[in-house]
CSV table of C-alpha atoms in Angstrom, one decimal:
chain,number,residue,atom,x,y,z
A,1,UNK,CA,7.0,-41.8,31.8
A,2,UNK,CA,5.9,-45.1,30.2
A,3,UNK,CA,7.4,-48.4,29.1
A,4,UNK,CA,5.7,-49.0,25.8
A,5,UNK,CA,4.1,-52.2,27.0
A,6,UNK,CA,0.4,-51.8,26.2
A,7,UNK,CA,-1.9,-52.7,29.1
A,8,UNK,CA,-5.3,-52.6,27.4
A,9,UNK,CA,-7.1,-51.5,24.2
A,10,UNK,CA,-9.7,-48.9,24.8
A,11,UNK,CA,-12.0,-47.0,22.5
A,12,UNK,CA,-12.9,-43.3,21.8
A,13,UNK,CA,-16.3,-42.5,23.2
A,14,UNK,CA,-16.6,-38.8,22.6
A,15,UNK,CA,-14.6,-36.1,20.8
A,16,UNK,CA,-15.8,-32.7,22.0
A,17,UNK,CA,-14.5,-29.5,20.4
A,18,UNK,CA,-13.6,-27.0,23.1
A,19,UNK,CA,-12.3,-23.5,22.3
A,20,UNK,CA,-10.2,-24.4,19.4
A,21,UNK,CA,-8.9,-27.7,20.8
A,22,UNK,CA,-10.5,-30.9,22.0
A,23,UNK,CA,-12.0,-32.7,25.0
A,24,UNK,CA,-11.6,-36.5,24.7
A,25,UNK,CA,-13.5,-39.3,26.5
A,26,UNK,CA,-12.0,-42.7,26.4
A,27,UNK,CA,-13.7,-46.0,27.4
A,28,UNK,CA,-10.8,-47.8,29.1
A,29,UNK,CA,-11.8,-51.4,28.4
A,30,UNK,CA,-10.0,-53.8,30.7
A,31,UNK,CA,-7.6,-51.2,32.0
A,32,UNK,CA,-7.8,-51.1,35.8
A,33,UNK,CA,-8.4,-47.5,36.8
A,34,UNK,CA,-8.7,-48.3,40.6
A,35,UNK,CA,-5.4,-46.6,41.3
A,36,UNK,CA,-5.8,-43.7,38.8
A,37,UNK,CA,-6.5,-40.2,40.2
A,38,UNK,CA,-7.3,-36.8,38.6
A,39,UNK,CA,-4.1,-35.4,37.2
A,40,UNK,CA,-2.5,-38.8,36.5
A,41,UNK,CA,-1.2,-39.6,33.0
A,42,UNK,CA,-2.4,-42.3,30.6
A,43,UNK,CA,-0.7,-42.9,27.2
A,44,UNK,CA,-3.4,-43.0,24.6
A,45,UNK,CA,-2.0,-44.3,21.3
A,46,UNK,CA,1.3,-43.2,22.7
A,47,UNK,CA,0.2,-39.7,23.5
A,48,UNK,CA,0.6,-38.7,27.2
A,49,UNK,CA,-2.8,-37.3,28.3
A,50,UNK,CA,-3.7,-35.9,31.7
A,51,UNK,CA,-6.9,-37.4,33.3
A,52,UNK,CA,-9.4,-34.6,34.0
A,53,UNK,CA,-12.5,-36.6,34.9
A,54,UNK,CA,-13.1,-40.2,35.9
A,55,UNK,CA,-16.7,-41.1,35.0
A,56,UNK,CA,-16.3,-44.8,36.0
A,57,UNK,CA,-15.9,-46.5,32.6
A,58,UNK,CA,-13.0,-44.5,31.4
A,59,UNK,CA,-11.6,-41.0,31.5
A,60,UNK,CA,-11.8,-37.5,30.1
A,61,UNK,CA,-8.6,-35.7,28.9
A,62,UNK,CA,-7.9,-32.3,27.3
A,63,UNK,CA,-6.0,-32.4,23.9
A,64,UNK,CA,-4.2,-29.2,23.1
A,65,UNK,CA,-3.9,-27.6,19.7
A,66,UNK,CA,-0.2,-28.6,19.7
A,67,UNK,CA,-1.1,-32.2,20.3
A,68,UNK,CA,-3.7,-32.2,17.6
A,69,UNK,CA,-1.2,-30.8,15.1
A,70,UNK,CA,1.5,-33.3,15.8
A,71,UNK,CA,-0.4,-36.6,16.5
A,72,UNK,CA,-3.2,-38.7,15.0
A,73,UNK,CA,-5.7,-38.0,17.8
A,74,UNK,CA,-7.6,-35.3,15.9
A,75,UNK,CA,-8.4,-37.9,13.2
A,76,UNK,CA,-9.9,-40.4,15.4
A,77,UNK,CA,-13.7,-41.1,15.5
A,78,UNK,CA,-16.1,-42.4,18.1
A,79,UNK,CA,-15.4,-46.1,18.3
A,80,UNK,CA,-11.8,-45.9,17.2
A,81,UNK,CA,-9.7,-48.3,19.2
A,82,UNK,CA,-6.6,-47.0,21.0
A,83,UNK,CA,-3.7,-48.5,22.9
A,84,UNK,CA,-3.6,-47.6,26.6
A,85,UNK,CA,-0.9,-47.6,29.2
A,86,UNK,CA,-0.8,-46.0,32.7
A,87,UNK,CA,2.3,-44.1,33.7
A,88,UNK,CA,5.0,-46.2,35.3
A,89,UNK,CA,5.7,-46.2,39.0
A,90,UNK,CA,9.0,-46.9,40.8
A,91,UNK,CA,7.9,-50.5,41.2
A,92,UNK,CA,7.0,-51.0,37.6
A,93,UNK,CA,8.9,-53.5,35.4
A,94,UNK,CA,10.6,-51.7,32.5
A,95,UNK,CA,9.7,-54.3,29.9
A,96,UNK,CA,9.9,-52.1,26.9
A,97,UNK,CA,12.1,-49.0,26.8
A,98,UNK,CA,11.8,-45.5,28.4
A,99,UNK,CA,8.9,-43.7,26.7
A,100,UNK,CA,7.9,-40.1,27.4
A,101,UNK,CA,4.5,-40.0,25.6
A,102,UNK,CA,5.7,-36.9,23.6
A,103,UNK,CA,5.1,-37.7,20.0
A,104,UNK,CA,7.8,-36.8,17.5
A,105,UNK,CA,5.8,-37.1,14.3
A,106,UNK,CA,3.2,-39.1,12.4
A,107,UNK,CA,4.4,-41.9,10.3
A,108,UNK,CA,2.5,-44.2,7.8
A,109,UNK,CA,2.1,-47.9,7.4
A,110,UNK,CA,3.6,-49.0,4.1
A,111,UNK,CA,2.8,-52.8,4.2
A,112,UNK,CA,1.9,-55.6,6.5
A,113,UNK,CA,2.5,-59.3,5.5
A,114,UNK,CA,2.4,-62.5,7.4
A,115,UNK,CA,5.8,-64.0,8.3
A,116,UNK,CA,5.3,-67.4,9.9
A,117,UNK,CA,3.1,-66.9,12.9
A,118,UNK,CA,4.2,-63.2,13.1
A,119,UNK,CA,3.6,-60.3,10.9
A,120,UNK,CA,6.2,-58.0,9.3
A,121,UNK,CA,5.3,-54.4,9.0
A,122,UNK,CA,7.1,-51.7,7.0
A,123,UNK,CA,6.5,-48.2,8.1
A,124,UNK,CA,7.6,-44.8,6.8
A,125,UNK,CA,8.8,-42.0,9.2
A,126,UNK,CA,8.8,-38.3,8.3
A,127,UNK,CA,12.2,-37.5,6.7
A,128,UNK,CA,13.2,-35.5,9.7
A,129,UNK,CA,13.0,-38.5,12.1
A,130,UNK,CA,14.8,-41.0,9.9
A,131,UNK,CA,18.2,-40.1,11.5
A,132,UNK,CA,16.9,-41.2,14.9
A,133,UNK,CA,15.9,-44.7,13.8
A,134,UNK,CA,18.5,-47.4,13.9
A,135,UNK,CA,18.8,-51.1,13.2
A,136,UNK,CA,18.0,-53.0,16.4
A,137,UNK,CA,17.2,-49.7,18.1
A,138,UNK,CA,13.9,-48.9,19.9
A,139,UNK,CA,10.9,-47.0,18.5
A,140,UNK,CA,7.4,-46.4,19.9
A,141,UNK,CA,4.5,-46.9,17.5
A,142,UNK,CA,1.1,-45.7,18.8
A,143,UNK,CA,2.5,-46.3,22.3
A,144,UNK,CA,4.0,-49.7,21.6
A,145,UNK,CA,7.6,-50.3,22.3
A,146,UNK,CA,9.2,-52.2,19.4
A,147,UNK,CA,12.6,-53.2,18.1
A,148,UNK,CA,13.6,-52.0,14.6
A,149,UNK,CA,14.5,-55.0,12.4
A,150,UNK,CA,15.8,-53.1,9.4
A,151,UNK,CA,16.1,-49.5,8.1
A,152,UNK,CA,15.9,-48.4,4.5
A,153,UNK,CA,16.1,-44.6,4.3
A,154,UNK,CA,13.0,-43.3,6.1
A,155,UNK,CA,11.3,-46.7,6.0
A,156,UNK,CA,11.8,-49.3,8.8
A,157,UNK,CA,10.7,-52.8,9.4
A,158,UNK,CA,9.1,-54.4,12.5
A,159,UNK,CA,8.3,-57.9,13.4
A,160,UNK,CA,5.0,-58.2,15.4
A,161,UNK,CA,4.5,-61.4,17.3
A,162,UNK,CA,1.0,-62.8,17.8
A,163,UNK,CA,0.7,-61.6,21.4
A,164,UNK,CA,1.5,-58.1,20.5
A,165,UNK,CA,-0.9,-58.1,17.5
A,166,UNK,CA,-3.7,-59.5,19.7
A,167,UNK,CA,-3.2,-57.0,22.6
A,168,UNK,CA,-2.8,-53.8,20.6
A,169,UNK,CA,-4.4,-52.1,17.6
A,170,UNK,CA,-1.8,-53.5,15.2
A,171,UNK,CA,-4.3,-55.8,13.6
A,172,UNK,CA,-6.3,-52.8,12.4
A,173,UNK,CA,-3.4,-51.2,10.5
A,174,UNK,CA,-3.6,-51.1,6.7
A,175,UNK,CA,-1.3,-49.5,4.1
A,176,UNK,CA,-1.7,-45.8,4.5
A,177,UNK,CA,-2.8,-45.9,8.2
A,178,UNK,CA,-1.2,-43.0,10.1
A,179,UNK,CA,0.7,-43.9,13.3
A,180,UNK,CA,2.1,-41.8,16.2
A,181,UNK,CA,5.9,-42.2,16.4
A,182,UNK,CA,8.2,-41.5,19.3
A,183,UNK,CA,11.9,-42.1,18.7
A,184,UNK,CA,14.3,-43.2,21.4
A,185,UNK,CA,14.8,-40.3,23.8
A,186,UNK,CA,18.5,-41.1,24.1
A,187,UNK,CA,19.0,-40.4,20.4
A,188,UNK,CA,17.3,-37.0,20.8
A,189,UNK,CA,19.5,-35.9,23.7
A,190,UNK,CA,22.6,-37.3,22.1
A,191,UNK,CA,22.2,-35.1,19.1
A,192,UNK,CA,21.9,-32.0,21.3
A,193,UNK,CA,25.0,-33.1,23.4
A,194,UNK,CA,27.1,-33.5,20.3
A,195,UNK,CA,26.2,-30.0,19.2
A,196,UNK,CA,27.9,-28.7,22.3
A,197,UNK,CA,27.8,-24.9,22.5
A,198,UNK,CA,26.3,-24.7,19.0
A,199,UNK,CA,23.1,-25.9,20.5
A,200,UNK,CA,22.5,-22.4,21.8
A,201,UNK,CA,22.7,-20.8,18.3
A,202,UNK,CA,19.3,-20.0,16.9
A,203,UNK,CA,18.5,-21.9,13.7
A,204,UNK,CA,21.0,-24.7,14.4
A,205,UNK,CA,19.7,-27.4,12.2
A,206,UNK,CA,21.4,-30.4,13.8
A,207,UNK,CA,24.6,-32.4,13.6
A,208,UNK,CA,26.6,-31.8,10.4
A,209,UNK,CA,29.8,-33.5,9.2
A,210,UNK,CA,31.7,-30.5,10.3
A,211,UNK,CA,30.3,-30.8,13.8
A,212,UNK,CA,31.3,-34.5,13.9
A,213,UNK,CA,34.8,-33.7,12.7
A,214,UNK,CA,35.3,-30.9,15.2
A,215,UNK,CA,34.3,-33.3,18.1
A,216,UNK,CA,36.6,-36.1,16.9
A,217,UNK,CA,34.0,-38.4,15.5
A,218,UNK,CA,35.5,-38.4,12.0
A,219,UNK,CA,39.0,-39.3,11.0
A,220,UNK,CA,40.8,-37.8,8.1
C-alpha cells in the first residue's frame, strides 16, 4: 500500500525483454533505499513493482504481461523520468489517500495551463472509469495522490501547486501524454457491495438503476 505522496523522481535505466514480458531497471535518484530489501514494493509511476535486485543505484523489477497491457510502463524509454514511492509502514503519515498501486486504466492529458502560481490540468479517463471519479474525490495519477476539482463526463480537472509540479513528472506532461490512473479504492468496493448477491452472477456489468431502486437508493 502507498499514500500517493511522491518521495523522489527516478529514471528508467534499462528495459530488458524477458520471455514475453519485461525486466525493468530504475535509477532511484534521491530515493533512500537503505531500508529496502528484496521483495519490497516500490510504486513506479503508480505501478506497484516488487524489487528483485538492488544494484546500489536503484532497483530491478519484473513487469508482467498483464501490467504491460494495462499501464504505461511498456511505452517508457531509457531516460524516461518516473515518480517513485516506497510502500508505507505502520509509522508512515497518510498524507495523500490509500493507494494500492494497482492501475485501473490509462488516461490522457487533454490540456495544461498556468493558473496563478499553479497549473490547471484537464485529463481524460477511459469511459469505464468515469463513474468512479467524483468532484472533490481522490484520484492517483502516475502515483500522485490528487483531489479532483471538477468533472465533465470522462474528463476531470486537477490543480497542481508548484511543490507538486517540481517534485513529480507533471512538468513533463503535454496534451496527449498517457498517464496511469488509479481510482479511489473505496469507490471500487462500494460498487461491488451495492450489487449484493448479483455480484456473484457472471457477466454482471455493474450497478444499474434497477439495482439502485431495489436497494432503496432511488425514490419513486
